[in-house]
Short mmCIF file of C-alpha atoms in Angstrom, two decimals:
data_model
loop_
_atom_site.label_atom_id
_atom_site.label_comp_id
_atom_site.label_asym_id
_atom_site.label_seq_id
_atom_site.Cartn_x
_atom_site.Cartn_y
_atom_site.Cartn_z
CA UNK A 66 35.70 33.57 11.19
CA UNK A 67 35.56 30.69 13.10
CA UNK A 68 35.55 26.27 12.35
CA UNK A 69 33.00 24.35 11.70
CA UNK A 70 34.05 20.05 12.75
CA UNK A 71 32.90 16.85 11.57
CA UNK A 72 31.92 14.74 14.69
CA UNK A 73 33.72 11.68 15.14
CA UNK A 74 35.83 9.40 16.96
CA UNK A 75 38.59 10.48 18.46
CA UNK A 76 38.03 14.21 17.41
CA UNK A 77 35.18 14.44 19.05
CA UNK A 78 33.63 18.09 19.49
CA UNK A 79 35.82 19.91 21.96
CA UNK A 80 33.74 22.75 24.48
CA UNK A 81 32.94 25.68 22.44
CA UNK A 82 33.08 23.92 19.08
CA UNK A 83 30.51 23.44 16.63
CA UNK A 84 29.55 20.92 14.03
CA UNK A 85 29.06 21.80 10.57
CA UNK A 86 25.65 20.00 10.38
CA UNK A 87 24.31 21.59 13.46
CA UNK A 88 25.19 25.46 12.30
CA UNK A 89 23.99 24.17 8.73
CA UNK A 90 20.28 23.00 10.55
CA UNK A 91 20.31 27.01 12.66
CA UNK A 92 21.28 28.72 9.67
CA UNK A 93 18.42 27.23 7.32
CA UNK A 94 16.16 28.07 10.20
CA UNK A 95 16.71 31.53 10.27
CA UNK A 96 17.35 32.69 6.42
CA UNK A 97 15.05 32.76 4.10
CA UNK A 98 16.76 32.85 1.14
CA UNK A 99 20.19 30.19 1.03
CA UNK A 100 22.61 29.93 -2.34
CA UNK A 101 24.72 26.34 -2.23
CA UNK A 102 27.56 25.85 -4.99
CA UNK A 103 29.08 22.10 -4.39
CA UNK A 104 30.98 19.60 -6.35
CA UNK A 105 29.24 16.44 -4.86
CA UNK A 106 25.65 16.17 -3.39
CA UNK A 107 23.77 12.65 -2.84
CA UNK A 108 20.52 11.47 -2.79
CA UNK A 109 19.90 11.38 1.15
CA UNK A 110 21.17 15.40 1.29
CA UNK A 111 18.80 16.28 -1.21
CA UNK A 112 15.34 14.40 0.20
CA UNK A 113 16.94 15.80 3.38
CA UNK A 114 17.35 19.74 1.47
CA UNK A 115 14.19 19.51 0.33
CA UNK A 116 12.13 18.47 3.82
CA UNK A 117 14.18 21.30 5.55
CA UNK A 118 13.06 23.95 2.70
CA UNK A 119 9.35 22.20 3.23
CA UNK A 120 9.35 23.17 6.73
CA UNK A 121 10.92 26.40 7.13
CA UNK A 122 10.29 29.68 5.20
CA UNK A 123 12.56 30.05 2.24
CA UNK A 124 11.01 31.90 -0.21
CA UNK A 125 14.15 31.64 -2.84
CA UNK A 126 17.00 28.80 -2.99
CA UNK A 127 19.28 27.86 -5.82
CA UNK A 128 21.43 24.89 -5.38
CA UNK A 129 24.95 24.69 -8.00
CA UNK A 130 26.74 21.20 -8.63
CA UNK A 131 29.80 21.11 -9.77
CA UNK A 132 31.26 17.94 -10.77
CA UNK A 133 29.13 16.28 -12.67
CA UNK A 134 28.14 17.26 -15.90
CA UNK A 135 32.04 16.04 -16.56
CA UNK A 136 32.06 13.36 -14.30
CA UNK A 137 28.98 11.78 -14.75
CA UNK A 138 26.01 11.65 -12.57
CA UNK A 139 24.92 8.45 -10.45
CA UNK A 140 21.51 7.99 -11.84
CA UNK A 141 19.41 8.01 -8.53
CA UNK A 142 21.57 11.23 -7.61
CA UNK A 143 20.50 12.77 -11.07
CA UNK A 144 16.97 11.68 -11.08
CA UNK A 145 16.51 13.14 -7.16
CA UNK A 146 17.80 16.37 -8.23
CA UNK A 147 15.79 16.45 -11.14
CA UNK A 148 12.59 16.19 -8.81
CA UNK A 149 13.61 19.13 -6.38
CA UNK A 150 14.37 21.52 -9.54
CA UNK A 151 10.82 20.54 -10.76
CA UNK A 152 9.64 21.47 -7.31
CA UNK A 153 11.49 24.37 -6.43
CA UNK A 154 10.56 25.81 -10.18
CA UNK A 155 6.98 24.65 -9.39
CA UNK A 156 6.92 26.56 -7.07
CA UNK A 157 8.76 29.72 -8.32
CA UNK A 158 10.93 29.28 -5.36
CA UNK A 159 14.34 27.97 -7.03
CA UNK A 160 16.42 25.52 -8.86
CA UNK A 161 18.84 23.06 -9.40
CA UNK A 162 21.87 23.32 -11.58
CA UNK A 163 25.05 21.92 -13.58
CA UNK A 164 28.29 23.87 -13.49
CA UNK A 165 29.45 22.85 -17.45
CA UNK A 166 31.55 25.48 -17.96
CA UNK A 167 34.23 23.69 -15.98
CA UNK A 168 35.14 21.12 -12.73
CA UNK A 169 33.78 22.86 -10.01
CA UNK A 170 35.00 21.62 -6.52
CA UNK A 171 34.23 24.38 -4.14
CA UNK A 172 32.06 24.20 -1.19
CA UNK A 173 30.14 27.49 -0.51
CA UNK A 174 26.78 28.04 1.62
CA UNK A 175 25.27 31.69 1.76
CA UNK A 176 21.99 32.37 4.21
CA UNK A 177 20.12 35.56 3.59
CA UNK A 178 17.98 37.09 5.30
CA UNK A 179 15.83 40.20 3.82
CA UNK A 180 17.69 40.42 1.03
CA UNK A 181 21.02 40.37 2.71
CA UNK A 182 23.44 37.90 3.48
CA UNK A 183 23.77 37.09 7.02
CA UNK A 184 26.44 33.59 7.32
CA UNK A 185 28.55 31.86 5.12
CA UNK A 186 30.18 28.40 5.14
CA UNK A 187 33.33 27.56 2.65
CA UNK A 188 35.26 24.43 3.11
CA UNK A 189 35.38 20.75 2.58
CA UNK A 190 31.87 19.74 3.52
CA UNK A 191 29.87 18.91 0.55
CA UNK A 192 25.58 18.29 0.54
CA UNK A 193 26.21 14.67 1.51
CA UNK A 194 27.39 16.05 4.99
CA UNK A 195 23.81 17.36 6.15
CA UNK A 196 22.56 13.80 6.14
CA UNK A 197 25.96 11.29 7.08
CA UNK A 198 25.50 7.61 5.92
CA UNK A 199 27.69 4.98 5.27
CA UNK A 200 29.53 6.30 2.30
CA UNK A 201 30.54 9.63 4.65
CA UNK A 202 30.22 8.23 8.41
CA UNK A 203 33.66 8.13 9.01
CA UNK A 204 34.88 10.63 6.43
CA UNK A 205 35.94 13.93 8.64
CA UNK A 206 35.41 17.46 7.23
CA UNK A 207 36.02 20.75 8.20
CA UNK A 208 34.87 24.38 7.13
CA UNK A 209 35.09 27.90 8.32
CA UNK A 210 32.11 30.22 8.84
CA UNK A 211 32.31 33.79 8.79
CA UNK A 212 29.54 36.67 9.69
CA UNK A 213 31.84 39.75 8.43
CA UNK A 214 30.20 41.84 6.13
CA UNK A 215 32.69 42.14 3.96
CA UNK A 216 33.89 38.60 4.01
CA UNK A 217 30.26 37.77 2.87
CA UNK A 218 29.80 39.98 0.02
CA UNK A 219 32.49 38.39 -1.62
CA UNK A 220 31.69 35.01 -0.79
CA UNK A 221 28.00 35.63 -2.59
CA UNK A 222 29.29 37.24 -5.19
CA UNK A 223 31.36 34.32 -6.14
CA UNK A 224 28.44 31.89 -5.68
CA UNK A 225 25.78 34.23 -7.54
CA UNK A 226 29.13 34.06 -10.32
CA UNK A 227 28.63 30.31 -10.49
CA UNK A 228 24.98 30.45 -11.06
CA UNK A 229 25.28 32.55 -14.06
CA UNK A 230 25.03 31.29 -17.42
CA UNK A 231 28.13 31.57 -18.11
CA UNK A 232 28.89 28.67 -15.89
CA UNK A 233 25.87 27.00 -15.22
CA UNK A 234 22.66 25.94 -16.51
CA UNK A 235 19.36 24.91 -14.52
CA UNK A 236 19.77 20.68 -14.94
CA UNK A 237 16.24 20.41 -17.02
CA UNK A 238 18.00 22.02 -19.66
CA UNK A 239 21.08 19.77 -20.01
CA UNK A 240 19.98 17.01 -22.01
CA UNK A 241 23.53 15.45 -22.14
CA UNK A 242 24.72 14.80 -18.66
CA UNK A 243 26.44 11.59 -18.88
CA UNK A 244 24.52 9.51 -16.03
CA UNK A 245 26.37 6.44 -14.18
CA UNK A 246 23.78 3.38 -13.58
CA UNK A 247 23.35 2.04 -10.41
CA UNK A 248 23.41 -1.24 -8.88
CA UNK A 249 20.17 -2.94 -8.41
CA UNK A 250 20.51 -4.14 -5.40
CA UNK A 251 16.95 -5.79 -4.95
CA UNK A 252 18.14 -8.44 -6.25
CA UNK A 253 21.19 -9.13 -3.93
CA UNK A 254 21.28 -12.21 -2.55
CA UNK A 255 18.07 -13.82 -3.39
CA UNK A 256 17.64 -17.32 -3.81
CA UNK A 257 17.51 -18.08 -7.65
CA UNK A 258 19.23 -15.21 -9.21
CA UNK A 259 22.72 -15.53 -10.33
CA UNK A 260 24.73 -12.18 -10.97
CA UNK A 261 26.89 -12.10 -14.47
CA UNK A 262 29.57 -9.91 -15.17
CA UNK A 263 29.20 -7.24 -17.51
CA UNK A 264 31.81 -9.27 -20.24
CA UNK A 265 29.04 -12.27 -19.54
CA UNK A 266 26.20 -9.86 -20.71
CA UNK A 267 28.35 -8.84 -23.46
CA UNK A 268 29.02 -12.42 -24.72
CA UNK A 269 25.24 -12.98 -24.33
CA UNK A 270 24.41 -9.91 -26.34
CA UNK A 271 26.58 -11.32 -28.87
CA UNK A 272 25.04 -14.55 -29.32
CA UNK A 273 21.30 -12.75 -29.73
CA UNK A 274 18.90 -13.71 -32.56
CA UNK A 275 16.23 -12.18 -34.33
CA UNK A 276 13.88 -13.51 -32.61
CA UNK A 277 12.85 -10.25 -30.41
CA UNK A 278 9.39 -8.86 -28.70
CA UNK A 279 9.02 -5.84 -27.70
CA UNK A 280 6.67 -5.63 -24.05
CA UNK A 281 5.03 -2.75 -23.50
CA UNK A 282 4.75 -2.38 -19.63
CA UNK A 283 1.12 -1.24 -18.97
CA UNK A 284 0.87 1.38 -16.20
CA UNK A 285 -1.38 4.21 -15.18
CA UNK A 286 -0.53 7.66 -16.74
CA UNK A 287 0.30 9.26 -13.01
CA UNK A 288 -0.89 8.81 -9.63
CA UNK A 289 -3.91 10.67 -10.32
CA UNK A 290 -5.16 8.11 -13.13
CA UNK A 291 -7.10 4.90 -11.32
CA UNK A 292 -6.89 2.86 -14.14
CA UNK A 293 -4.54 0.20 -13.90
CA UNK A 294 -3.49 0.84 -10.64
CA UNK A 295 -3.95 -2.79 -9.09
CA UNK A 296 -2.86 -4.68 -12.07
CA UNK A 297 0.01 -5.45 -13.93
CA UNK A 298 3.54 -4.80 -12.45
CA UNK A 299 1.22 -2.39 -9.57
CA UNK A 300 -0.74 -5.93 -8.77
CA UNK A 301 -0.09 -5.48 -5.21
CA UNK A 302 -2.61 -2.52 -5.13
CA UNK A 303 -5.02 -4.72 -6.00
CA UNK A 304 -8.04 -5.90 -3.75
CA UNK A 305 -8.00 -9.08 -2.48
CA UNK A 306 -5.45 -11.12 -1.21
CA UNK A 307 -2.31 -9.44 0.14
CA UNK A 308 0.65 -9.14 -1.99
CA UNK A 309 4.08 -7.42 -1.12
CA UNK A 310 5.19 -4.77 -2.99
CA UNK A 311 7.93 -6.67 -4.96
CA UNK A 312 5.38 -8.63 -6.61
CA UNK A 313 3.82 -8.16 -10.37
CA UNK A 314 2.26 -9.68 -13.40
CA UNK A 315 3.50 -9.47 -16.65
CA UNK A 316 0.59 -9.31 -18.42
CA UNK A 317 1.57 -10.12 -22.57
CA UNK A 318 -1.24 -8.83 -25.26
CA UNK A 319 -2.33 -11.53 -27.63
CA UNK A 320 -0.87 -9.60 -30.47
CA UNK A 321 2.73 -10.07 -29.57
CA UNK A 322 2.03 -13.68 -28.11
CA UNK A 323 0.99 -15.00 -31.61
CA UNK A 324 4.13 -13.89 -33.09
CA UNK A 325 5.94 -16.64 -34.22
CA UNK A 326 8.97 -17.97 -31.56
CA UNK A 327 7.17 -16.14 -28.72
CA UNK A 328 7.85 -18.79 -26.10
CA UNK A 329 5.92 -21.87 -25.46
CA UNK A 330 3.65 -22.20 -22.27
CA UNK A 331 4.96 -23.45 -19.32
CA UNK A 332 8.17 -23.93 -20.76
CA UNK A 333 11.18 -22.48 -18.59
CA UNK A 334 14.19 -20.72 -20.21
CA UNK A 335 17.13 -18.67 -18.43
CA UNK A 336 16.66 -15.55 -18.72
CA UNK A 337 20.21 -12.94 -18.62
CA UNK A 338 19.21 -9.12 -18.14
CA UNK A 339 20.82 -6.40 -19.68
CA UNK A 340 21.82 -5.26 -16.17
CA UNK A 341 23.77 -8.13 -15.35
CA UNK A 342 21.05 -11.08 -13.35
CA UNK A 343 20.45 -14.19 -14.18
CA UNK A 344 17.42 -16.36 -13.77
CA UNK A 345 14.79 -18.70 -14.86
CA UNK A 346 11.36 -17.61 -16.16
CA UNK A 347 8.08 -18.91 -18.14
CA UNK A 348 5.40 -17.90 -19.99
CA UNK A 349 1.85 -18.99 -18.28
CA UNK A 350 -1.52 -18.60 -17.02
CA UNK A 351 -4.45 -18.51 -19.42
CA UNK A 352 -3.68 -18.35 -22.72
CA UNK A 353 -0.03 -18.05 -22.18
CA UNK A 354 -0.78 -14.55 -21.14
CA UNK A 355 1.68 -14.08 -18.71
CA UNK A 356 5.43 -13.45 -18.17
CA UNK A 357 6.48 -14.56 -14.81
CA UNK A 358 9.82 -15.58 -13.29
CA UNK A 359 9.60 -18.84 -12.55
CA UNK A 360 10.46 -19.85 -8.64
CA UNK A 361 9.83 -16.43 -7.04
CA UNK A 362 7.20 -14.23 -8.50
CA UNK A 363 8.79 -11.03 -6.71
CA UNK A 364 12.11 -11.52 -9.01
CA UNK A 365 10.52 -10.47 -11.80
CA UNK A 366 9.55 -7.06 -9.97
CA UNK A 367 12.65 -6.95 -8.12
CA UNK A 368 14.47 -6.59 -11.19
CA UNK A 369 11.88 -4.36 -12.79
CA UNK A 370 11.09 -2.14 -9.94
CA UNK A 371 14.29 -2.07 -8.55
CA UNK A 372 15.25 -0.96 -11.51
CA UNK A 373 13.24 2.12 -10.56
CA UNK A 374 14.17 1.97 -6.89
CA UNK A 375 18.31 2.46 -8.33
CA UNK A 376 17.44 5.31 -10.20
CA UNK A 377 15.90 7.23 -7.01
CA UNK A 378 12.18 7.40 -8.84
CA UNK A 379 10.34 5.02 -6.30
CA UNK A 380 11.09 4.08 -2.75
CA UNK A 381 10.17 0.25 -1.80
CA UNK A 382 6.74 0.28 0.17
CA UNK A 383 7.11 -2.10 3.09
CA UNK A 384 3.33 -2.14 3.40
CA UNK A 385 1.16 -1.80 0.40
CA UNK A 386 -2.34 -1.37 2.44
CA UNK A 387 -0.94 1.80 4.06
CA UNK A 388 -0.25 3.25 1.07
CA UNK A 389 -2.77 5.02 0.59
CA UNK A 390 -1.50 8.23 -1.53
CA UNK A 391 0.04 5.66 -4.02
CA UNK A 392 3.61 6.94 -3.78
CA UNK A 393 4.73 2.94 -4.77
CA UNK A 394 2.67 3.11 -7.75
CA UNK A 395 4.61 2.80 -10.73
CA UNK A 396 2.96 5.49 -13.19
CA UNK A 397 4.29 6.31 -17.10
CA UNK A 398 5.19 10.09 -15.59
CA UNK A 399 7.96 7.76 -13.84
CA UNK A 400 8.91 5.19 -16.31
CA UNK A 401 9.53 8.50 -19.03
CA UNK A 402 11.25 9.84 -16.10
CA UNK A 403 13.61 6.77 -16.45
CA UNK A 404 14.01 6.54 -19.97
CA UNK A 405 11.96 3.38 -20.89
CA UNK A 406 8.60 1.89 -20.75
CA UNK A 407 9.10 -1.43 -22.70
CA UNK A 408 11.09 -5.21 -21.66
CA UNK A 409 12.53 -6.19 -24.28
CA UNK A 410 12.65 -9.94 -24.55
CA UNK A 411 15.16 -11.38 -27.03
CA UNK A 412 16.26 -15.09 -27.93
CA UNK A 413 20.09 -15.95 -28.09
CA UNK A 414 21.05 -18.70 -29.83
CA UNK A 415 22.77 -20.55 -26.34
CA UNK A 416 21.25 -23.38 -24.45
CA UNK A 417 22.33 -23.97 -21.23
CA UNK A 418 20.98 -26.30 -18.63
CA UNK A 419 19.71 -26.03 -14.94
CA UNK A 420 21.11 -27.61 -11.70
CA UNK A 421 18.87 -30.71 -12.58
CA UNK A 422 20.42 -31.16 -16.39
CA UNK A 423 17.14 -29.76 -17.74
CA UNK A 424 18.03 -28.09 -21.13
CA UNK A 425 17.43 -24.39 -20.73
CA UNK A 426 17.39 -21.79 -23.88
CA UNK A 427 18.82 -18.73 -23.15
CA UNK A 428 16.80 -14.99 -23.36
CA UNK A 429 18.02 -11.65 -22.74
CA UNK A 430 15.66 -9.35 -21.07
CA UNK A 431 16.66 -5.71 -21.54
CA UNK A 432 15.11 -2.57 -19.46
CA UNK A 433 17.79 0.01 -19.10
CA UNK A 434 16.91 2.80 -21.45
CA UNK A 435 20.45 2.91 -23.68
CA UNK A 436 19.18 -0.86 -24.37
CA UNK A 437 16.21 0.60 -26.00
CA UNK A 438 18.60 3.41 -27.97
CA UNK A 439 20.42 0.99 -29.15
CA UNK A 440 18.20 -1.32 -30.72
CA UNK A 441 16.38 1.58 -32.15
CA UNK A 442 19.97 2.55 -33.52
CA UNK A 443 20.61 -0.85 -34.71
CA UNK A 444 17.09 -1.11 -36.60
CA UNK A 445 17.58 2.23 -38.11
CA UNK A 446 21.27 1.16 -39.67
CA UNK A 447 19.80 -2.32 -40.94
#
């Protein structure tokens, strides 16, 4: 047996020490078969799990977390995970699971090689430490790491224990892991958006009216369908003139435009998300066909897409023209992913007015998926 150090000012590593996250890199190398059974992982660890399993030849890998299923789940952490257990079962290669039986908060890592066991690492360092950022850069860990036969047996039977159904279950199959939203944070900062406080969105929520339309948000079916894949909220895919990848159109059918108290062309209103943003937006372009926010196109997708972008199903493309296997297009295989392919657009009965005493009416725009569930809820009971 012998320690395994974080790496950090002032306990640096000492001669003859080594760092958990260098032994972790050698042992993936050389198994071919790895159990992990954590409490906490996070999104970086996982992108960072699954390029190391990519490159090297593991032909089995099962990875356990513990915490959550009671805890909750940050949404971008759960929606990550969900992708490598679709891989790794893909691929007959593995999976990811949910300890439910109870709090798990142990830390075990078992390499194999051949069919046996080889190294195994128990201690404080969960996933996150494979791949430090700011959350973990100056949290220090340490772990043991033994190579005794004996010592190993009974470290894999306790993982191969957790995995069991007894205590586990592979994370597709939990349908009620109680996910924590995330922070959009595309919209930090920008010039015209206000943030409200959740009591804010409550009060607005409060004050809402009949008056509702339900948009659907028109998308190709996955990256293999070509249809709509430069319009809409993908515009920026589009040919011709260059657009970043914030920026969309709202593009509103005639059906739902002709309903009556669909808002009037060019006529600006504040709009409060259900998410907590505030800002102004329109309804334009030909035949009122469009829903746009109003001084910045890109808010509009900065709150839609980085909607996305929070719940780990899209990374930001910095440039769209070199993107050529689509991996920014926003398909329906994501938005079921996330729970929700509508905006809901709803009027409140509040006026307000802008900065230059313009009179402003007040709509709520709604895209997290429980804001769907509840309005379904709420139409079913009335």
């Amino acid at each position: 047996m012998r320690l395994l150090y974080s790496n950090m000012l002032p306990l640096k590593l000492g001669d003859g020490q080594t760092a958990f996250i260098d032994y972790f890199m050698d042992a993936v190398r050389e198994a071919d078969e790895i159990d992990i059974a954590v409490g906490y992982v996070s999104k970086a660890a996982l992108k960072e799990l699954q390029g190391l399993v990519d490159t090297a030849v593991i032909k089995r890998i099962c990875l356990t977390m513990g915490m959550y299923y009671h805890e909750g789940m940050p949404e971008g952490t759960y929606n990550v995970a969900a992708a490598l257990n679709e891989d790794w079962t893909g691929r007959r290669i593995g999976e990811v699971r949910l300890v439910r039986a109870f709090k798990y908060h142990g830390k075990a890592y078992v390499f194999y090689k051949d069919g046996k066991p080889f190294s195994a690492v128990v201690g404080s360092h969960n996933l996150g430490a494979i791949k430090l950022e700011a959350s973990n850069l100056r949290q220090y860990e340490l772990s043991v790491v033994t190579e005794e036969p004996e010592e190993l047996q009974e470290i894999s039977a306790h993982v191969r224990d957790i995995m069991l159904p007894k205590c586990s279950a592979n994370i597709a199959d939990l349908r009620d892991v109680p996910l924590i939203r995330e922070v959009n944070r595309a919209l930090v900062d920008q010039e015209f958006v206000s943030k409200v406080t959740p009591e804010e969105v409550d009060a607005y929520k409060k004050r809402m009216t009949e008056v509702s339309f339900e948009l659907p948000l028109k998308v190709p079916e996955d990256e293999n369908d070509e249809s709509m894949r430069g319009s809409n909220i993908n515009v920026c895919y589009a040919s011709g003139r260059k657009r970043v990848w914030w920026e969309i159109e709202m593009v509103v059918s005639k059906s739902i435009r002709d309903l009556p108290g669909y808002p009037l062309h060019q006529q600006p209103f504040m709009a409060v998300t259900d998410d907590g943003w505030k800002f102004q937006a329109w309804t334009c372009g030909q035949n009122n066909k469009n829903l746009y926010s109003k001084d910045d196109l890109k808010i509009m997708g900065r709150w839609i897409k980085g909607r996305l972008v929070a719940a780990g199903l899209v990374e930001p493309v910095n440039r769209v023209e070199s993107d050529q296997d689509g991996k920014g297009v926003i398909t329906h295989k994501m938005l079921n992913k996330y729970g929700r392919d509508t905006i809901t657009l709803t009027k409140t009965d509040i006026v307000t007015k802008a900065e230059d005493g313009t009179e402003l009416e007040v709509w709520m725009l709604s895209f997290l998926p429980e804001s769907r569930h509840q309005q379904e809820a709420a139409d079913e009971i009335s």
